[in-house]
XYZ file of C-alpha atoms in Angstrom:
574
model
C -3.773 4.322 -39.914
C -2.864 7.139 -42.280
C 0.293 7.134 -44.345
C 2.912 4.463 -44.742
C 3.902 2.256 -41.846
C 7.149 3.050 -40.106
C 8.509 -0.442 -40.828
C 8.034 0.101 -44.560
C 11.154 2.286 -44.565
C 13.057 -0.956 -43.924
C 11.016 -3.805 -45.404
C 9.070 -1.969 -48.090
C 12.016 -0.349 -49.820
C 13.044 -1.419 -53.326
C 16.477 -2.367 -54.630
C 19.399 -2.817 -52.309
C 17.811 -0.579 -49.643
C 15.071 -3.168 -49.022
C 16.927 -6.320 -49.998
C 19.570 -5.897 -47.315
C 16.954 -5.837 -44.556
C 14.639 -8.533 -45.895
C 17.367 -10.973 -46.889
C 18.945 -11.064 -43.452
C 15.568 -11.516 -41.786
C 14.871 -14.488 -44.075
C 17.770 -16.425 -42.595
C 15.401 -17.072 -39.673
C 12.962 -18.823 -41.988
C 10.496 -15.982 -42.493
C 8.780 -16.181 -45.880
C 8.375 -13.191 -48.201
C 4.699 -12.744 -47.222
C 5.633 -11.247 -43.822
C 7.033 -8.234 -45.658
C 3.671 -7.380 -47.243
C 3.153 -4.205 -45.224
C 1.576 -5.765 -42.127
C 2.391 -4.139 -38.755
C 5.748 -5.173 -37.355
C 5.421 -5.628 -33.608
C 8.416 -5.691 -31.312
C 8.196 -7.818 -28.182
C 10.637 -6.341 -25.691
C 11.371 -9.022 -23.121
C 13.398 -8.615 -19.968
C 13.541 -12.385 -19.409
C 16.702 -13.324 -17.559
C 17.788 -16.003 -15.120
C 19.644 -13.210 -13.328
C 16.255 -11.599 -12.617
C 14.227 -14.429 -11.059
C 11.016 -12.412 -11.197
C 11.356 -12.216 -14.995
C 12.809 -15.644 -15.756
C 9.548 -16.994 -17.234
C 8.900 -14.120 -19.645
C 10.082 -16.140 -22.658
C 6.868 -18.157 -22.263
C 4.831 -14.977 -22.000
C 6.485 -13.761 -25.207
C 5.323 -16.902 -27.039
C 1.739 -16.131 -26.010
C 2.097 -12.542 -27.251
C 3.426 -13.803 -30.589
C 0.356 -15.999 -31.038
C -1.839 -12.975 -30.618
C 0.170 -10.844 -33.025
C 0.077 -13.546 -35.719
C -3.674 -14.027 -35.197
C -4.290 -10.319 -35.682
C -2.250 -10.181 -38.872
C 0.949 -8.678 -37.512
C 4.592 -9.733 -37.727
C 6.034 -10.292 -34.209
C 9.745 -9.953 -33.517
C 11.051 -10.672 -30.028
C 14.119 -8.865 -28.735
C 15.923 -8.974 -25.378
C 16.484 -6.074 -23.042
C 18.481 -5.872 -19.857
C 16.686 -6.949 -16.691
C 17.077 -4.879 -13.547
C 16.234 -7.402 -10.848
C 16.319 -6.031 -7.316
C 16.802 -9.583 -6.068
C 20.425 -9.984 -7.231
C 21.852 -6.734 -8.591
C 24.380 -4.781 -6.578
C 24.619 -2.146 -5.363
C 20.933 -1.647 -6.267
C 18.752 -2.206 -9.319
C 17.673 1.438 -9.111
C 21.148 2.410 -10.296
C 20.300 0.731 -13.611
C 16.651 1.719 -14.119
C 17.635 4.729 -16.205
C 20.127 2.673 -18.212
C 17.419 0.130 -19.025
C 15.002 2.899 -19.985
C 17.618 4.376 -22.313
C 18.409 0.983 -23.842
C 14.763 0.063 -24.478
C 14.020 3.480 -25.959
C 16.930 3.275 -28.372
C 16.185 -0.318 -29.376
C 12.615 0.602 -30.258
C 13.682 3.679 -32.191
C 16.525 2.014 -34.066
C 14.522 -0.939 -35.363
C 11.711 -1.405 -37.947
C 8.876 -1.476 -35.423
C 5.358 -0.082 -35.724
C 4.341 -0.989 -32.191
C 5.754 -2.754 -29.156
C 4.649 -5.065 -26.373
C 6.641 -4.538 -23.184
C 7.269 -7.617 -21.006
C 8.358 -6.769 -17.489
C 8.182 -8.134 -13.983
C 10.591 -7.063 -11.256
C 10.445 -3.639 -9.623
C 12.482 -1.480 -12.006
C 11.737 -3.231 -15.308
C 8.144 -1.967 -15.410
C 8.899 1.745 -14.887
C 11.987 1.572 -17.116
C 9.938 0.217 -20.011
C 7.137 2.731 -19.448
C 9.689 5.547 -19.393
C 11.096 4.296 -22.704
C 7.656 3.945 -24.288
C 6.701 7.461 -23.227
C 9.891 8.903 -24.740
C 9.722 7.112 -28.096
C 5.901 7.370 -28.374
C 5.060 4.417 -30.612
C 1.916 2.346 -29.890
C 2.765 0.252 -26.837
C 1.066 -2.105 -24.425
C 2.576 -3.548 -21.269
C 2.300 -7.141 -20.077
C 3.696 -7.700 -16.596
C 4.776 -11.226 -15.685
C 2.471 -11.685 -12.705
C 3.039 -12.451 -9.025
C 4.193 -15.719 -7.501
C 1.704 -18.020 -5.832
C 1.108 -17.348 -2.146
C 3.938 -18.478 0.078
C 3.049 -21.236 2.539
C 4.954 -21.851 5.774
C 3.748 -24.061 8.610
C 0.117 -23.701 7.685
C 0.142 -19.929 7.191
C 0.516 -17.594 4.216
C 3.859 -15.827 4.005
C 4.772 -12.976 1.706
C 7.984 -12.540 -0.244
C 9.980 -9.610 1.052
C 7.646 -8.832 3.924
C 8.475 -12.068 5.734
C 12.165 -11.660 4.949
C 12.141 -8.649 7.272
C 9.956 -10.468 9.823
C 12.126 -13.565 9.841
C 15.242 -11.402 10.154
C 13.779 -9.760 13.247
C 12.866 -13.166 14.692
C 16.404 -14.394 14.020
C 18.002 -11.352 15.669
C 15.689 -11.657 18.653
C 16.650 -15.334 19.058
C 13.154 -16.604 18.377
C 14.072 -18.349 15.106
C 17.054 -20.466 14.147
C 19.138 -20.183 10.979
C 17.987 -23.668 9.981
C 14.365 -22.560 10.223
C 15.186 -19.547 8.024
C 16.695 -21.811 5.363
C 13.535 -23.882 5.315
C 11.236 -20.846 5.304
C 12.920 -19.206 2.303
C 11.902 -22.119 0.089
C 8.317 -21.797 1.279
C 8.248 -18.113 0.449
C 9.151 -18.262 -3.251
C 7.530 -21.368 -4.724
C 6.665 -20.450 -8.310
C 7.672 -18.177 -11.158
C 6.705 -14.549 -10.785
C 7.443 -11.383 -8.847
C 6.709 -10.643 -5.174
C 3.163 -11.579 -4.230
C 2.943 -8.912 -1.556
C 1.887 -5.383 -2.488
C 5.553 -4.569 -2.970
C 6.957 -2.426 -5.734
C 6.634 -5.068 -8.461
C 2.937 -5.644 -7.736
C 2.399 -1.932 -7.241
C 3.959 -0.993 -10.558
C 1.983 -3.691 -12.371
C -1.128 -2.076 -10.907
C 0.185 1.372 -11.851
C 0.628 0.247 -15.474
C -2.993 -0.888 -15.484
C -4.226 2.239 -13.678
C -2.374 4.463 -16.164
C -4.162 2.640 -18.976
C -1.025 1.005 -20.404
C -1.968 -2.588 -19.515
C -5.103 -4.569 -20.372
C -7.805 -4.592 -17.671
C -7.284 -7.259 -15.035
C -3.827 -8.240 -16.224
C -1.854 -6.832 -13.298
C -2.874 -9.545 -10.857
C -3.090 -12.960 -12.596
C -0.403 -15.212 -11.037
C 2.610 -15.865 -13.235
C 1.793 -19.563 -13.506
C -1.955 -19.192 -14.094
C -3.057 -20.084 -17.626
C -4.933 -16.795 -17.788
C -1.630 -14.917 -17.571
C -0.843 -16.375 -20.989
C -4.368 -15.792 -22.285
C -4.141 -12.108 -21.503
C -0.655 -11.950 -23.061
C -2.157 -13.387 -26.244
C -4.880 -10.742 -26.079
C -2.203 -8.052 -25.731
C -0.574 -9.363 -28.921
C -3.872 -9.048 -30.744
C -4.569 -5.612 -29.294
C -1.219 -4.044 -30.226
C -1.882 -4.716 -33.921
C -5.162 -2.808 -33.644
C -3.424 -0.004 -31.731
C -1.038 0.460 -34.652
C -4.019 0.734 -36.993
C -5.612 3.277 -34.646
C -2.343 5.145 -34.042
C -3.042 4.898 -30.299
C 0.216 6.036 -28.769
C 1.345 6.585 -25.149
C 0.995 10.346 -25.546
C -2.753 9.831 -25.942
C -2.955 7.612 -22.859
C -0.390 9.052 -20.431
C -2.217 12.296 -19.709
C -2.369 14.325 -16.507
C -5.709 12.665 -15.744
C -4.139 9.212 -16.133
C -1.435 10.066 -13.600
C -4.010 11.452 -11.182
C -5.882 8.164 -11.496
C -2.712 6.187 -10.811
C -1.868 8.255 -7.731
C -5.301 7.629 -6.238
C -5.186 3.953 -7.112
C -1.793 3.679 -5.417
C -3.371 5.054 -2.252
C -6.315 2.664 -2.534
C -4.159 -0.454 -2.917
C -1.697 0.497 -0.162
C 0.997 0.663 -2.814
C 4.728 1.046 -2.506
C 6.387 4.399 -1.808
C 8.634 3.599 -4.783
C 5.663 4.287 -7.045
C 6.137 7.998 -6.355
C 9.687 8.014 -7.726
C 8.712 5.941 -10.762
C 5.519 7.836 -11.623
C 7.404 11.141 -11.405
C 10.021 9.764 -13.810
C 7.409 8.431 -16.268
C 5.556 11.753 -16.150
C 8.802 13.565 -16.911
C 9.241 11.434 -20.034
C 5.599 11.947 -21.041
C 5.939 15.730 -20.546
C 3.127 15.722 -18.010
C 3.536 18.248 -15.166
C 3.593 16.308 -11.896
C 5.001 17.269 -8.503
C 5.677 15.350 -5.319
C 3.042 17.448 -3.546
C 0.387 16.149 -5.974
C 0.652 12.710 -4.421
C -0.362 13.959 -1.003
C -3.094 16.285 -2.257
C -4.675 13.663 -4.513
C -4.410 10.773 -2.062
C -5.822 12.431 1.066
C -9.438 11.707 0.150
C -8.724 8.091 -0.779
C -9.080 5.247 1.742
C -6.950 2.115 1.613
C -9.261 -0.544 0.175
C -6.948 -3.505 -0.385
C -6.024 -5.622 2.640
C -2.623 -6.914 1.476
C 0.797 -7.354 3.034
C 2.823 -5.449 4.078
C 0.008 -3.227 5.375
C -2.571 -5.998 5.731
C -3.224 -9.718 5.726
C -3.653 -11.110 2.210
C -1.496 -11.579 -0.895
C -1.759 -10.946 -4.635
C -3.265 -14.324 -5.433
C -6.145 -13.475 -3.081
C -6.456 -10.015 -4.640
C -6.667 -11.568 -8.095
C -9.393 -14.053 -7.202
C -11.353 -11.319 -5.417
C -11.627 -9.497 -8.741
C -8.318 -7.685 -9.028
C -7.670 -4.064 -9.854
C -10.879 -3.563 -11.905
C -12.884 -3.901 -8.670
C -10.785 -1.162 -7.045
C -11.160 1.079 -10.095
C -14.919 0.595 -10.176
C -15.260 1.328 -6.458
C -13.261 4.551 -6.842
C -15.222 5.529 -9.953
C -18.512 4.963 -8.143
C -17.389 7.574 -5.616
C -16.080 10.065 -8.206
C -12.469 9.541 -7.185
C -11.153 8.822 -10.706
C -11.336 10.440 -14.123
C -13.822 8.136 -15.806
C -13.030 9.207 -19.358
C -9.297 8.493 -19.431
C -8.454 6.458 -22.541
C -6.567 3.182 -22.169
C -4.821 0.688 -24.446
C -8.195 -0.921 -25.131
C -9.248 2.236 -26.958
C -12.010 2.580 -24.380
C -12.237 4.596 -21.193
C -11.383 3.399 -17.716
C -15.086 3.445 -16.855
C -15.991 1.316 -19.875
C -13.255 -1.201 -19.054
C -14.446 -1.929 -15.512
C -18.198 -1.450 -15.781
C -18.835 -5.150 -15.182
C -16.290 -5.698 -12.377
C -17.576 -7.703 -9.404
C -16.073 -8.111 -5.950
C -15.770 -11.774 -4.992
C -13.671 -11.116 -1.865
C -14.957 -8.183 0.221
C -12.510 -9.031 3.003
C -9.643 -8.585 0.548
C -11.046 -5.607 -1.389
C -13.094 -3.459 0.944
C -15.504 -0.651 0.062
C -15.123 3.100 0.302
C -17.985 3.068 2.828
C -16.191 0.517 5.048
C -12.528 0.677 4.045
C -9.574 -1.332 5.287
C -8.001 1.945 6.381
C -9.536 5.404 6.503
C -8.927 8.182 3.948
C -5.646 9.975 4.385
C -3.707 6.918 5.568
C -1.799 6.427 2.325
C 1.667 7.737 1.546
C 2.160 11.202 3.029
C 4.533 13.884 1.754
C 6.447 15.740 4.469
C 8.255 19.058 4.408
C 10.319 20.986 6.906
C 13.825 22.193 7.581
C 15.048 18.586 7.409
C 13.393 17.952 4.028
C 12.988 21.247 2.138
C 12.103 19.468 -1.109
C 10.071 16.759 0.547
C 10.177 13.289 2.047
C 7.607 10.500 2.149
C 6.214 8.008 4.642
C 3.887 5.058 4.074
C 1.345 5.589 6.816
C -0.488 2.312 6.240
C 2.691 0.377 7.061
C 3.718 2.572 10.028
C 2.866 2.363 13.721
C 0.088 4.861 14.553
C 1.658 5.849 17.880
C 4.856 6.951 16.113
C 3.252 9.165 13.457
C 3.671 12.051 15.899
C 6.968 11.652 17.677
C 9.891 13.683 19.001
C 13.167 12.066 19.945
C 16.952 12.308 19.837
C 18.778 11.448 16.633
C 21.314 8.670 16.345
C 23.030 9.531 13.067
C 25.074 7.350 10.717
C 26.891 8.482 7.578
C 26.280 5.169 5.800
C 24.006 2.191 6.270
C 27.130 0.065 6.697
C 28.110 2.198 9.700
C 24.762 1.372 11.290
C 24.989 -2.354 10.557
C 28.427 -2.458 12.168
C 26.940 -1.521 15.562
C 23.307 -2.617 15.287
C 23.906 -5.781 17.328
C 25.947 -4.062 20.037
C 24.153 -4.648 23.369
C 25.619 -1.395 24.698
C 24.428 0.784 21.777
C 23.097 4.082 23.139
C 19.575 3.682 21.814
C 16.058 3.654 23.272
C 12.605 3.225 21.724
C 12.391 7.040 21.515
C 15.578 7.328 19.471
C 15.265 8.336 15.827
C 17.720 6.496 13.586
C 19.127 8.746 10.860
C 20.772 6.968 7.926
C 22.348 9.161 5.276
C 24.522 8.585 2.235
C 21.792 6.508 0.572
C 20.410 8.982 -1.959
C 20.519 8.829 -5.767
C 23.939 10.420 -6.060
C 25.513 9.536 -2.741
C 25.224 5.754 -2.737
C 24.873 5.855 -5.801
C 21.473 4.600 -6.918
C 19.192 5.221 -3.897
C 19.060 1.663 -2.516
C 16.300 0.004 -0.505
C 18.077 0.289 2.831
C 15.942 2.763 4.748
C 13.915 0.196 6.687
C 16.936 -1.099 8.556
C 16.242 -3.740 11.168
C 15.941 -2.358 14.660
C 18.944 -2.670 16.968
C 19.113 -6.164 18.442
C 18.971 -4.630 21.931
C 15.477 -3.283 21.249
C 14.235 -6.374 19.394
C 15.169 -8.576 22.345
C 13.246 -6.196 24.598
C 10.127 -6.707 22.489
C 10.250 -3.382 20.621
C 8.952 -3.857 17.058
C 9.153 -0.359 15.551
C 10.947 2.963 15.847
C 11.262 6.062 13.668
C 13.886 5.853 10.945
C 14.816 8.687 8.557
C 16.830 8.180 5.371
C 17.523 9.693 1.950
C 17.251 6.222 0.404
C 14.275 4.010 -0.405
C 12.738 0.959 1.175
C 11.323 -2.127 -0.447
C 7.627 -1.956 -1.147
C 7.403 -5.204 0.780
C 8.830 -3.475 3.865
C 7.018 -1.903 6.775
C 7.617 0.323 9.765
C 7.668 4.032 10.627
C 10.249 4.991 8.053
C 10.708 8.437 6.494
C 12.151 7.996 3.000
C 13.384 9.878 -0.062
C 14.547 12.885 1.966
C 15.376 15.622 -0.550
C 17.814 17.109 -1.140
C 19.917 14.095 -0.194
C 22.857 14.388 2.170
C 25.490 13.879 -0.554
C 24.539 17.154 -2.242
C 24.400 19.089 1.012
C 20.814 18.505 2.052
C 20.061 19.229 5.730
C 20.231 15.522 6.532
C 24.011 15.887 6.184
C 24.051 18.330 9.113
C 22.274 16.174 11.701
C 24.333 15.151 14.724
C 23.562 12.436 17.223
C 21.617 13.934 20.118
C 19.808 16.536 17.974
C 16.079 16.411 18.579
C 13.804 15.746 15.618
C 10.015 15.911 15.382
C 8.017 13.778 12.986
C 4.455 15.123 12.684
C 2.690 13.198 9.942
C -0.792 14.702 10.541
C 0.709 18.145 9.884
C 3.052 16.763 7.203
C 6.185 18.130 8.824
C 9.704 16.925 9.598
C 11.641 19.291 11.842
C 15.222 19.359 13.086
C 15.332 21.352 16.355
C 18.607 23.132 15.729
C 18.642 26.912 15.310
C 19.519 28.512 12.000
C 22.799 29.987 13.286
C 24.094 26.575 14.378
C 22.975 24.977 11.118
C 24.781 27.699 9.164
C 27.973 27.008 11.107
C 27.667 23.267 10.449
C 27.060 23.913 6.773
C 30.149 26.111 6.523
C 32.227 23.270 7.958
C 30.590 20.528 5.870
C 32.502 18.885 3.058
C 30.848 16.672 0.436
C 31.821 13.018 0.670
C 34.693 12.128 -1.629
C 33.627 9.948 -4.526
C 35.785 7.136 -5.840
C 33.698 6.873 -9.016
C 35.598 8.480 -11.892
C 34.473 6.588 -14.984
C 31.903 4.254 -16.499
C 28.151 4.184 -16.194
C 28.162 4.889 -12.453
C 30.034 8.134 -13.158
C 27.472 9.112 -15.799
C 24.748 8.345 -13.272
C 26.205 10.528 -10.525
C 26.734 13.419 -12.939
C 23.201 13.479 -14.324
C 20.753 11.873 -11.898
C 18.037 14.053 -10.424
C 16.757 14.016 -6.863
C 13.982 11.759 -5.579
C 11.368 14.510 -5.645
C 11.704 14.720 -9.455
C 11.863 10.975 -10.129
C 15.640 10.369 -10.044
C 15.797 10.307 -13.850
C 18.691 11.633 -15.910
C 18.396 15.308 -16.758
C 19.126 14.619 -20.440
C 16.406 11.941 -20.777
C 13.355 13.865 -19.645
C 10.770 14.527 -22.339
C 9.848 12.866 -25.630
C 12.310 12.299 -28.428
C 9.901 10.555 -30.767
C 10.491 7.601 -33.071
C 12.077 9.210 -36.126
C 15.404 7.701 -37.138
C 17.471 10.648 -38.378
C 19.680 8.820 -40.921
C 19.835 5.606 -42.936
C 23.317 4.312 -43.724
C 22.073 1.862 -46.394
């Protein structure tokens, strides 16, 4: 480390300028020796009982503190907001950018030389990575880990994924409400985030694939002692990173994002990763486009056999060897940039050189993959999605990946739910459900509503999937032939706003197209008559969000938050 530590501007100052900071810190019982110039490490924790996935992070923070003290640093824990998808309404995605802004400003405003980021639920991980990229101080992430496998009547059940399955069983009359009450307790039986390859697990893996999390730490269950061991190691490592001046800008390179995109394909990761990686790249000033995800993922097979695309759960993935096994397998086939630097100070290749696969049924090989190359998330274009849309092929029905059918269009997801159980609903298995009004600006917040349950009429007839198209998102734990993130969204006049029931639509995933079969003259007439939906939001954070949020194809970040702002505090009032 060259030059004076950043924290010295607070704790190393003489006279009143230093006394005012040190004296107030000493009311917590810190002795004068902690102000001797050692690295001050912030521990940003999103622990909250309102975010069940993150509720245990106070214990993880204690493990990080041990590591920081052992390495000669001065750890200071501070709370951040927690954006838990499990409870927040209308959607946690509405608050991801707010959390990113809060964490960034807390880091910048305080006497920190480095930071450990404690996250868990879906949006907390990307929000903290966005903040770290913008402020660019040495940072390492520690995710809270997945729950233990759910167990119901002798079988493994996955959080999220089985919510949708049980809902379908309930609607079809094959499961009672009492059975659902019992099953929900079997599904979530320990601390931690979803143990399926949902968005929380995906983003933990993305943090590790980007190089921002210690090797192997994405998959240890939340209640496993090794989760706390690796948190302690992260506390030790961040002190060394301060000494080395190893900042996110040196880790979050274009090559790191390319690695993450390919890893997301290999693990059968959530479609939400695309929105979050685009937002993180925007903060890191790395050029990244939606089309890159398709181009980079086409050569990558799905290696990890996990729900919702497969059979197993995160606990099984962990014991099979975790993400390092996937990274090594991809490296052995020249599918990753081997030299990308990580928080260890070493390359990706160095980190995973000794990885061994203890569960080949869970983590398959490139030679004999779980699913063939090109079956990951696909990016679609066409007159219905000029700026792109996405579909998770590994979770879709193969026979529907090329499909033409009549649209049944709804302006809001609530409009659909109001009639979904109607036995006389004019719908067949060939129908394409179109749900609009669920984009970043229109909802607002781009909720996880796209994988709506099928109409009860079809479920009772034994139909298990149909094509659905929406400008919103779906949970990473969800499944089905669902086209998501349609951009531009309907609320800003995207073509989705012009679809009428009865219009024919073609989904052609092999050719990456999404086509509305209405001629240009008719579309022009519909556009001339279209009026944007009237918003009732006139103040507060939601108003700020609707005024400044970008579209899904650019990461749905605020326009004024893209890029780095650094860690310099412009003025000192003392």
